[in-house]
């Protein structure tokens, strides 16, 4: 049985559903406020953590939602569906399951992919003591990624520059230039930042508090906005020869893709969440995936993300344009349709099962 009640209309509603589901299971909630910022209605913003099963269990699974704020509608629903359904009983003496709900609550509440620092959290896990990664392709088409205006003429010009870059260098290079991550344009897209953000530190602390000490651990980080409509791609950032990739490939019946290996709908990225997982768990057999659900074609996702960046730089809440763009970006990362929601929950359940099976197995 799939019940779509797990999906919410706002960050506050999603959090309410999550807290209700946790209480119904008798779980205590570790609420971590990002006190530096508030939501659009002045509401307090939290990442909330619950743990099921034995806290000292040898096998532990961490599931994270809203790494990319607005994508949290999907991951939050998967977490609430998990708590409301029979899969929660998978946790026990040998297996602990930890849910981190809304790790980028600012982005979730404000309907943004990025956080309060305009940082893409899934590019923020780099070593800030080392030279920051370069992305020369981004610099090449920066004026098309961060246009001066959202007027038809300006966008036509911008899209033309992107098409020309694609014709010269290949369209894979366009995706790479835009999405791989960049560390020099604080007002741009896919900006990885210059310091560990609140959500970065919070994720690391959750891993240290709840997952360190396990023998085997797994991470499922929920995302949307890439790949075919409603399909949940199991993405890894491992080389295909990496033992971590080979393990993921076995756990997920050959379905795990590799961004570096070139068979993912994502290009290879810098500073992704899985790096924190491995950093904080150096002596543990750890397997980290992103579960990425497709929504609309990638050019629409890009247009929405670019427009959202523009309004936060140049406009303010309440204008007609602001509301239009907020609708546009919501549609790009959250498909409010029953078939999509059903696909999300069915696939999430399936991937959770495969992950638990893998954690408990000999592999
Ligand atoms: Zn994402």
PDB file of N, CA, C and O in Angstrom, residues 118-126 128 132 181-185 188-197 200 270-271:
ATOM      1  N   UNK A 118      23.912  31.061  -0.213  1.00  0.00           N
ATOM      2  CA  UNK A 118      23.902  30.780  -1.658  1.00  0.00           C
ATOM      3  C   UNK A 118      24.838  29.621  -2.012  1.00  0.00           C
ATOM      4  O   UNK A 118      25.345  29.524  -3.120  1.00  0.00           O
ATOM      5  N   UNK A 119      25.077  28.750  -1.031  1.00  0.00           N
ATOM      6  CA  UNK A 119      25.976  27.618  -1.259  1.00  0.00           C
ATOM      7  C   UNK A 119      25.166  26.375  -1.607  1.00  0.00           C
ATOM      8  O   UNK A 119      24.135  26.091  -0.996  1.00  0.00           O
ATOM      9  N   UNK A 120      25.683  25.664  -2.609  1.00  0.00           N
ATOM     10  CA  UNK A 120      25.172  24.341  -2.969  1.00  0.00           C
ATOM     11  C   UNK A 120      25.819  23.358  -1.997  1.00  0.00           C
ATOM     12  O   UNK A 120      27.009  23.065  -2.101  1.00  0.00           O
ATOM     13  N   UNK A 121      25.043  22.872  -1.040  1.00  0.00           N
ATOM     14  CA  UNK A 121      25.606  22.016   0.019  1.00  0.00           C
ATOM     15  C   UNK A 121      26.290  20.777  -0.551  1.00  0.00           C
ATOM     16  O   UNK A 121      27.296  20.308  -0.015  1.00  0.00           O
ATOM     17  N   UNK A 122      25.760  20.270  -1.658  1.00  0.00           N
ATOM     18  CA  UNK A 122      26.356  19.066  -2.264  1.00  0.00           C
ATOM     19  C   UNK A 122      27.594  19.394  -3.113  1.00  0.00           C
ATOM     20  O   UNK A 122      28.016  18.608  -3.962  1.00  0.00           O
ATOM     21  N   UNK A 123      28.153  20.578  -2.922  1.00  0.00           N
ATOM     22  CA  UNK A 123      29.468  20.950  -3.469  1.00  0.00           C
ATOM     23  C   UNK A 123      30.364  21.519  -2.357  1.00  0.00           C
ATOM     24  O   UNK A 123      31.481  21.951  -2.612  1.00  0.00           O
ATOM     25  N   UNK A 124      29.857  21.537  -1.139  1.00  0.00           N
ATOM     26  CA  UNK A 124      30.501  22.244  -0.020  1.00  0.00           C
ATOM     27  C   UNK A 124      31.485  21.376   0.785  1.00  0.00           C
ATOM     28  O   UNK A 124      32.184  21.877   1.652  1.00  0.00           O
ATOM     29  N   UNK A 125      31.541  20.074   0.468  1.00  0.00           N
ATOM     30  CA  UNK A 125      32.378  19.180   1.271  1.00  0.00           C
ATOM     31  C   UNK A 125      33.770  19.020   0.667  1.00  0.00           C
ATOM     32  O   UNK A 125      34.220  17.913   0.373  1.00  0.00           O
ATOM     33  N   UNK A 126      34.424  20.135   0.453  1.00  0.00           N
ATOM     34  CA  UNK A 126      35.806  20.101  -0.040  1.00  0.00           C
ATOM     35  C   UNK A 126      36.732  20.432   1.132  1.00  0.00           C
ATOM     36  O   UNK A 126      36.294  20.885   2.186  1.00  0.00           O
ATOM     37  N   UNK A 128      38.844  22.869   2.725  1.00  0.00           N
ATOM     38  CA  UNK A 128      39.025  24.323   2.596  1.00  0.00           C
ATOM     39  C   UNK A 128      40.440  24.782   2.959  1.00  0.00           C
ATOM     40  O   UNK A 128      40.755  25.956   2.828  1.00  0.00           O
ATOM     41  N   UNK A 132      41.072  25.551  -3.732  1.00  0.00           N
ATOM     42  CA  UNK A 132      39.715  25.161  -4.114  1.00  0.00           C
ATOM     43  C   UNK A 132      39.677  24.717  -5.579  1.00  0.00           C
ATOM     44  O   UNK A 132      40.460  25.198  -6.397  1.00  0.00           O
ATOM     45  N   UNK A 181      30.365  22.239 -10.030  1.00  0.00           N
ATOM     46  CA  UNK A 181      30.702  22.959  -8.804  1.00  0.00           C
ATOM     47  C   UNK A 181      31.728  24.015  -9.126  1.00  0.00           C
ATOM     48  O   UNK A 181      32.631  23.790  -9.941  1.00  0.00           O
ATOM     49  N   UNK A 182      31.562  25.206  -8.506  1.00  0.00           N
ATOM     50  CA  UNK A 182      32.528  26.292  -8.697  1.00  0.00           C
ATOM     51  C   UNK A 182      32.684  27.022  -7.377  1.00  0.00           C
ATOM     52  O   UNK A 182      31.768  27.043  -6.552  1.00  0.00           O
ATOM     53  N   UNK A 183      33.854  27.629  -7.160  1.00  0.00           N
ATOM     54  CA  UNK A 183      34.204  28.149  -5.831  1.00  0.00           C
ATOM     55  C   UNK A 183      34.646  29.614  -5.864  1.00  0.00           C
ATOM     56  O   UNK A 183      35.207  30.108  -4.900  1.00  0.00           O
ATOM     57  N   UNK A 184      34.348  30.290  -6.993  1.00  0.00           N
ATOM     58  CA  UNK A 184      34.821  31.668  -7.132  1.00  0.00           C
ATOM     59  C   UNK A 184      33.711  32.681  -7.378  1.00  0.00           C
ATOM     60  O   UNK A 184      33.956  33.878  -7.297  1.00  0.00           O
ATOM     61  N   UNK A 185      32.525  32.216  -7.680  1.00  0.00           N
ATOM     62  CA  UNK A 185      31.428  33.123  -8.022  1.00  0.00           C
ATOM     63  C   UNK A 185      30.320  32.985  -6.987  1.00  0.00           C
ATOM     64  O   UNK A 185      29.384  32.200  -7.139  1.00  0.00           O
ATOM     65  N   UNK A 188      26.774  33.161  -8.067  1.00  0.00           N
ATOM     66  CA  UNK A 188      26.436  32.293  -9.189  1.00  0.00           C
ATOM     67  C   UNK A 188      25.745  31.011  -8.773  1.00  0.00           C
ATOM     68  O   UNK A 188      25.306  30.859  -7.635  1.00  0.00           O
ATOM     69  N   UNK A 189      25.678  30.069  -9.717  1.00  0.00           N
ATOM     70  CA  UNK A 189      25.024  28.784  -9.493  1.00  0.00           C
ATOM     71  C   UNK A 189      26.058  27.721  -9.133  1.00  0.00           C
ATOM     72  O   UNK A 189      27.218  27.826  -9.491  1.00  0.00           O
ATOM     73  N   UNK A 190      25.572  26.692  -8.436  1.00  0.00           N
ATOM     74  CA  UNK A 190      26.416  25.541  -8.070  1.00  0.00           C
ATOM     75  C   UNK A 190      27.699  26.001  -7.380  1.00  0.00           C
ATOM     76  O   UNK A 190      28.777  25.483  -7.600  1.00  0.00           O
ATOM     77  N   UNK A 191      27.511  27.013  -6.524  1.00  0.00           N
ATOM     78  CA  UNK A 191      28.624  27.614  -5.795  1.00  0.00           C
ATOM     79  C   UNK A 191      28.904  26.780  -4.538  1.00  0.00           C
ATOM     80  O   UNK A 191      28.021  26.580  -3.707  1.00  0.00           O
ATOM     81  N   UNK A 192      30.137  26.287  -4.420  1.00  0.00           N
ATOM     82  CA  UNK A 192      30.486  25.401  -3.309  1.00  0.00           C
ATOM     83  C   UNK A 192      30.891  26.124  -2.038  1.00  0.00           C
ATOM     84  O   UNK A 192      31.061  25.487  -0.993  1.00  0.00           O
ATOM     85  N   UNK A 193      31.073  27.452  -2.109  1.00  0.00           N
ATOM     86  CA  UNK A 193      31.406  28.219  -0.910  1.00  0.00           C
ATOM     87  C   UNK A 193      32.886  28.239  -0.596  1.00  0.00           C
ATOM     88  O   UNK A 193      33.706  27.640  -1.316  1.00  0.00           O
ATOM     89  N   UNK A 194      33.213  28.951   0.478  1.00  0.00           N
ATOM     90  CA  UNK A 194      34.620  29.065   0.883  1.00  0.00           C
ATOM     91  C   UNK A 194      34.824  28.645   2.337  1.00  0.00           C
ATOM     92  O   UNK A 194      35.882  28.836   2.902  1.00  0.00           O
ATOM     93  N   UNK A 195      33.780  28.101   2.943  1.00  0.00           N
ATOM     94  CA  UNK A 195      33.878  27.618   4.328  1.00  0.00           C
ATOM     95  C   UNK A 195      32.806  26.535   4.529  1.00  0.00           C
ATOM     96  O   UNK A 195      31.837  26.478   3.766  1.00  0.00           O
ATOM     97  N   UNK A 196      32.966  25.704   5.568  1.00  0.00           N
ATOM     98  CA  UNK A 196      31.933  24.690   5.834  1.00  0.00           C
ATOM     99  C   UNK A 196      30.675  25.366   6.377  1.00  0.00           C
ATOM    100  O   UNK A 196      30.730  26.069   7.377  1.00  0.00           O
ATOM    101  N   UNK A 197      29.568  25.196   5.714  1.00  0.00           N
ATOM    102  CA  UNK A 197      28.309  25.842   6.104  1.00  0.00           C
ATOM    103  C   UNK A 197      27.696  25.144   7.325  1.00  0.00           C
ATOM    104  O   UNK A 197      28.134  24.058   7.724  1.00  0.00           O
ATOM    105  N   UNK A 200      26.701  21.666   6.518  1.00  0.00           N
ATOM    106  CA  UNK A 200      27.899  20.829   6.412  1.00  0.00           C
ATOM    107  C   UNK A 200      28.304  20.351   7.804  1.00  0.00           C
ATOM    108  O   UNK A 200      28.458  19.148   8.058  1.00  0.00           O
ATOM    109  N   UNK A 270      32.281  18.068  -7.516  1.00  0.00           N
ATOM    110  CA  UNK A 270      33.261  18.305  -6.455  1.00  0.00           C
ATOM    111  C   UNK A 270      32.526  18.615  -5.150  1.00  0.00           C
ATOM    112  O   UNK A 270      31.489  19.275  -5.153  1.00  0.00           O
ATOM    113  N   UNK A 271      33.069  18.098  -4.042  1.00  0.00           N
ATOM    114  CA  UNK A 271      32.562  18.474  -2.715  1.00  0.00           C
ATOM    115  C   UNK A 271      31.234  17.869  -2.317  1.00  0.00           C
ATOM    116  O   UNK A 271      30.452  18.508  -1.601  1.00  0.00           O
TER     117      UNK A 271
END
